[in-house]
Amino acid sequence: MLETNENLPQLYRFCFLMTGEQSKAKQAFQSTLRAAAALSAKGEPVQDRLWFFRDARWQSLIASESGLQAEPGFVEAAELTAESPAQIGQLLPEQLAVWISGAPEPQRSALAIYYLDEFSLGDTLSMLELKANEFSEMVESGRRQFQAWLDATTPPPYEA
């Protein structure tokens, strides 16, 4: 099941990036594992690790429907900078998850998968049911919006 449980931490991390909250991530994660167990009990074990992430995506979207919701609106964008990795390094995992979980779907899923850095492009496109150019545009737009947020909340480190 899920390649001898090696991917369970990544599956939970994906749920966390998608929901931005530990309780909702746990709910989506557990719902996915229960669904896999139910299939297995019926003699239909899940053969593909992508199934887990596809199901976790939908479970995360369901879990995210309750509670606070991001308000739609214009999000500023900024050019990516060489300081971006250092700025991201200053973030807590919760800050990245909250930011990603506030993105509209399917951009939220694209960003969560991108920052998870776990899948090939082919697997990513299959999971998201997107074309390569659509995925690229979502990630590029999201990264530019993320850079604007980083610039506003996490000053770039300056070398003396």
Tab-separated table of C-alpha atoms in Angstrom:
chain	number	residue	atom	x	y	z
A	1	MET	CA	0.000	0.000	0.000
A	2	LEU	CA	1.494	3.312	-1.122
A	3	GLU	CA	4.888	1.703	-1.812
A	4	THR	CA	5.372	0.284	1.697
A	5	ASN	CA	4.266	3.498	3.353
A	6	GLU	CA	7.348	5.435	2.157
A	7	ASN	CA	5.115	8.105	0.655
A	8	LEU	CA	2.803	8.600	3.638
A	9	PRO	CA	4.710	11.665	4.912
A	10	GLN	CA	4.572	13.195	1.433
A	11	LEU	CA	0.879	12.408	1.159
A	12	TYR	CA	0.212	14.182	4.456
A	13	ARG	CA	2.428	17.121	3.397
A	14	PHE	CA	0.410	17.393	0.184
A	15	CYS	CA	-2.831	17.477	2.195
A	16	PHE	CA	-1.310	20.143	4.438
A	17	LEU	CA	-0.271	22.307	1.470
A	18	MET	CA	-3.740	21.929	-0.014
A	19	THR	CA	-5.653	22.788	3.169
A	20	GLY	CA	-3.303	25.049	5.123
A	21	GLU	CA	-4.498	23.589	8.434
A	22	GLN	CA	-3.336	20.566	10.391
A	23	SER	CA	-6.849	19.440	11.323
A	24	LYS	CA	-8.118	19.644	7.739
A	25	ALA	CA	-4.962	17.989	6.408
A	26	LYS	CA	-5.411	15.148	8.888
A	27	GLN	CA	-9.057	14.787	7.856
A	28	ALA	CA	-8.168	14.596	4.135
A	29	PHE	CA	-5.227	12.265	4.775
A	30	GLN	CA	-7.288	9.864	6.891
A	31	SER	CA	-10.203	9.921	4.448
A	32	THR	CA	-7.833	8.939	1.643
A	33	LEU	CA	-6.367	6.061	3.645
A	34	ARG	CA	-9.855	4.869	4.608
A	35	ALA	CA	-10.944	4.925	0.957
A	36	ALA	CA	-7.867	2.887	-0.020
A	37	ALA	CA	-8.556	0.404	2.790
A	38	ALA	CA	-12.187	0.068	1.703
A	39	LEU	CA	-11.111	-0.700	-1.865
A	40	SER	CA	-8.609	-3.236	-0.609
A	41	ALA	CA	-11.256	-4.890	1.576
A	42	LYS	CA	-13.400	-5.315	-1.544
A	43	GLY	CA	-10.504	-7.053	-3.292
A	44	GLU	CA	-9.635	-3.997	-5.390
A	45	PRO	CA	-6.325	-2.806	-3.912
A	46	VAL	CA	-4.952	0.455	-5.204
A	47	GLN	CA	-2.094	-0.302	-7.590
A	48	ASP	CA	-0.887	3.221	-8.285
A	49	ARG	CA	0.547	5.786	-5.863
A	50	LEU	CA	-0.962	8.536	-8.011
A	51	TRP	CA	-4.389	7.288	-6.926
A	52	PHE	CA	-3.556	8.294	-3.356
A	53	PHE	CA	-2.569	11.812	-4.375
A	54	ARG	CA	-5.573	12.198	-6.692
A	55	ASP	CA	-7.899	11.110	-3.919
A	56	ALA	CA	-6.074	13.267	-1.358
A	57	ARG	CA	-6.513	16.249	-3.674
A	58	TRP	CA	-10.283	15.793	-3.733
A	59	GLN	CA	-10.464	15.004	-0.025
A	60	SER	CA	-8.450	18.176	0.671
A	61	LEU	CA	-10.783	20.269	-1.459
A	62	ILE	CA	-13.771	18.849	0.437
A	63	ALA	CA	-12.085	19.510	3.801
A	64	SER	CA	-11.229	23.064	2.716
A	65	GLU	CA	-14.846	23.927	1.986
A	66	SER	CA	-15.525	24.406	5.691
A	67	GLY	CA	-14.140	27.250	7.772
A	68	LEU	CA	-12.386	30.367	6.536
A	69	GLN	CA	-12.231	30.894	2.801
A	70	ALA	CA	-9.937	33.127	0.807
A	71	GLU	CA	-11.697	36.112	-0.680
A	72	PRO	CA	-11.471	36.398	-4.436
A	73	GLY	CA	-9.658	39.428	-5.681
A	74	PHE	CA	-6.635	40.772	-7.441
A	75	VAL	CA	-3.322	39.389	-6.270
A	76	GLU	CA	-0.207	41.366	-7.003
A	77	ALA	CA	2.653	39.728	-8.854
A	78	ALA	CA	6.373	40.420	-8.793
A	79	GLU	CA	9.358	39.225	-10.737
A	80	LEU	CA	11.148	36.254	-9.231
A	81	THR	CA	14.439	37.231	-7.651
A	82	ALA	CA	17.704	35.548	-6.749
A	83	GLU	CA	16.783	36.143	-3.105
A	84	SER	CA	13.617	34.013	-3.352
A	85	PRO	CA	15.188	30.805	-1.984
A	86	ALA	CA	16.563	32.680	1.046
A	87	GLN	CA	13.197	34.343	1.624
A	88	ILE	CA	11.410	30.992	1.401
A	89	GLY	CA	13.967	29.585	3.845
A	90	GLN	CA	12.741	32.115	6.430
A	91	LEU	CA	9.168	30.803	6.249
A	92	LEU	CA	7.586	28.305	8.561
A	93	PRO	CA	5.945	25.367	6.722
A	94	GLU	CA	2.579	26.649	7.938
A	95	GLN	CA	3.092	29.979	6.174
A	96	LEU	CA	3.704	28.303	2.816
A	97	ALA	CA	0.725	25.996	3.332
A	98	VAL	CA	-1.609	28.851	4.246
A	99	TRP	CA	-0.525	30.807	1.187
A	100	ILE	CA	-0.952	27.846	-1.196
A	101	SER	CA	-4.279	26.820	0.309
A	102	GLY	CA	-5.632	30.302	-0.398
A	103	ALA	CA	-5.032	29.993	-4.144
A	104	PRO	CA	-8.006	29.256	-6.391
A	105	GLU	CA	-8.407	25.734	-7.713
A	106	PRO	CA	-6.790	24.293	-9.888
A	107	GLN	CA	-3.863	26.665	-9.232
A	108	ARG	CA	-3.823	25.515	-5.590
A	109	SER	CA	-3.317	21.894	-6.656
A	110	ALA	CA	-0.677	22.870	-9.209
A	111	LEU	CA	1.285	24.849	-6.612
A	112	ALA	CA	0.971	22.137	-3.953
A	113	ILE	CA	2.304	19.526	-6.356
A	114	TYR	CA	5.022	21.882	-7.617
A	115	TYR	CA	6.295	22.698	-4.112
A	116	LEU	CA	6.006	19.065	-3.046
A	117	ASP	CA	8.599	18.349	-5.772
A	118	GLU	CA	7.685	14.667	-5.824
A	119	PHE	CA	6.359	13.896	-9.303
A	120	SER	CA	7.475	13.844	-12.893
A	121	LEU	CA	5.804	16.301	-15.233
A	122	GLY	CA	3.830	13.453	-16.815
A	123	ASP	CA	2.539	12.273	-13.428
A	124	THR	CA	1.677	15.838	-12.454
A	125	LEU	CA	-0.268	16.471	-15.645
A	126	SER	CA	-2.087	13.172	-15.238
A	127	MET	CA	-3.060	13.911	-11.634
A	128	LEU	CA	-4.269	17.418	-12.398
A	129	GLU	CA	-5.788	16.571	-15.783
A	130	LEU	CA	-4.013	19.566	-17.306
A	131	LYS	CA	-1.920	20.229	-20.381
A	132	ALA	CA	1.726	21.186	-19.914
A	133	ASN	CA	1.179	24.810	-20.930
A	134	GLU	CA	-1.773	25.173	-18.511
A	135	PHE	CA	0.298	23.775	-15.635
A	136	SER	CA	3.235	26.003	-16.525
A	137	GLU	CA	1.055	29.123	-16.634
A	138	MET	CA	-0.540	28.312	-13.257
A	139	VAL	CA	2.788	27.702	-11.562
A	140	GLU	CA	4.443	30.751	-13.134
A	141	SER	CA	1.550	33.008	-12.158
A	142	GLY	CA	1.436	31.510	-8.665
A	143	ARG	CA	5.176	31.889	-8.155
A	144	ARG	CA	5.034	35.553	-9.217
A	145	GLN	CA	2.136	36.161	-6.817
A	146	PHE	CA	4.026	34.297	-4.116
A	147	GLN	CA	7.085	36.487	-4.762
A	148	ALA	CA	4.994	39.632	-4.248
A	149	TRP	CA	3.708	38.186	-0.964
A	150	LEU	CA	7.258	37.202	0.060
A	151	ASP	CA	8.521	40.704	-0.697
A	152	ALA	CA	5.754	42.186	1.456
A	153	THR	CA	6.102	39.808	4.396
A	154	THR	CA	9.660	38.464	4.396
A	155	PRO	CA	12.372	40.974	3.562
A	156	PRO	CA	15.200	39.562	1.496
A	157	PRO	CA	18.382	38.982	3.499
A	158	TYR	CA	21.051	41.543	2.739
A	159	GLU	CA	24.712	40.731	2.724
A	160	ALA	CA	26.980	43.148	4.539
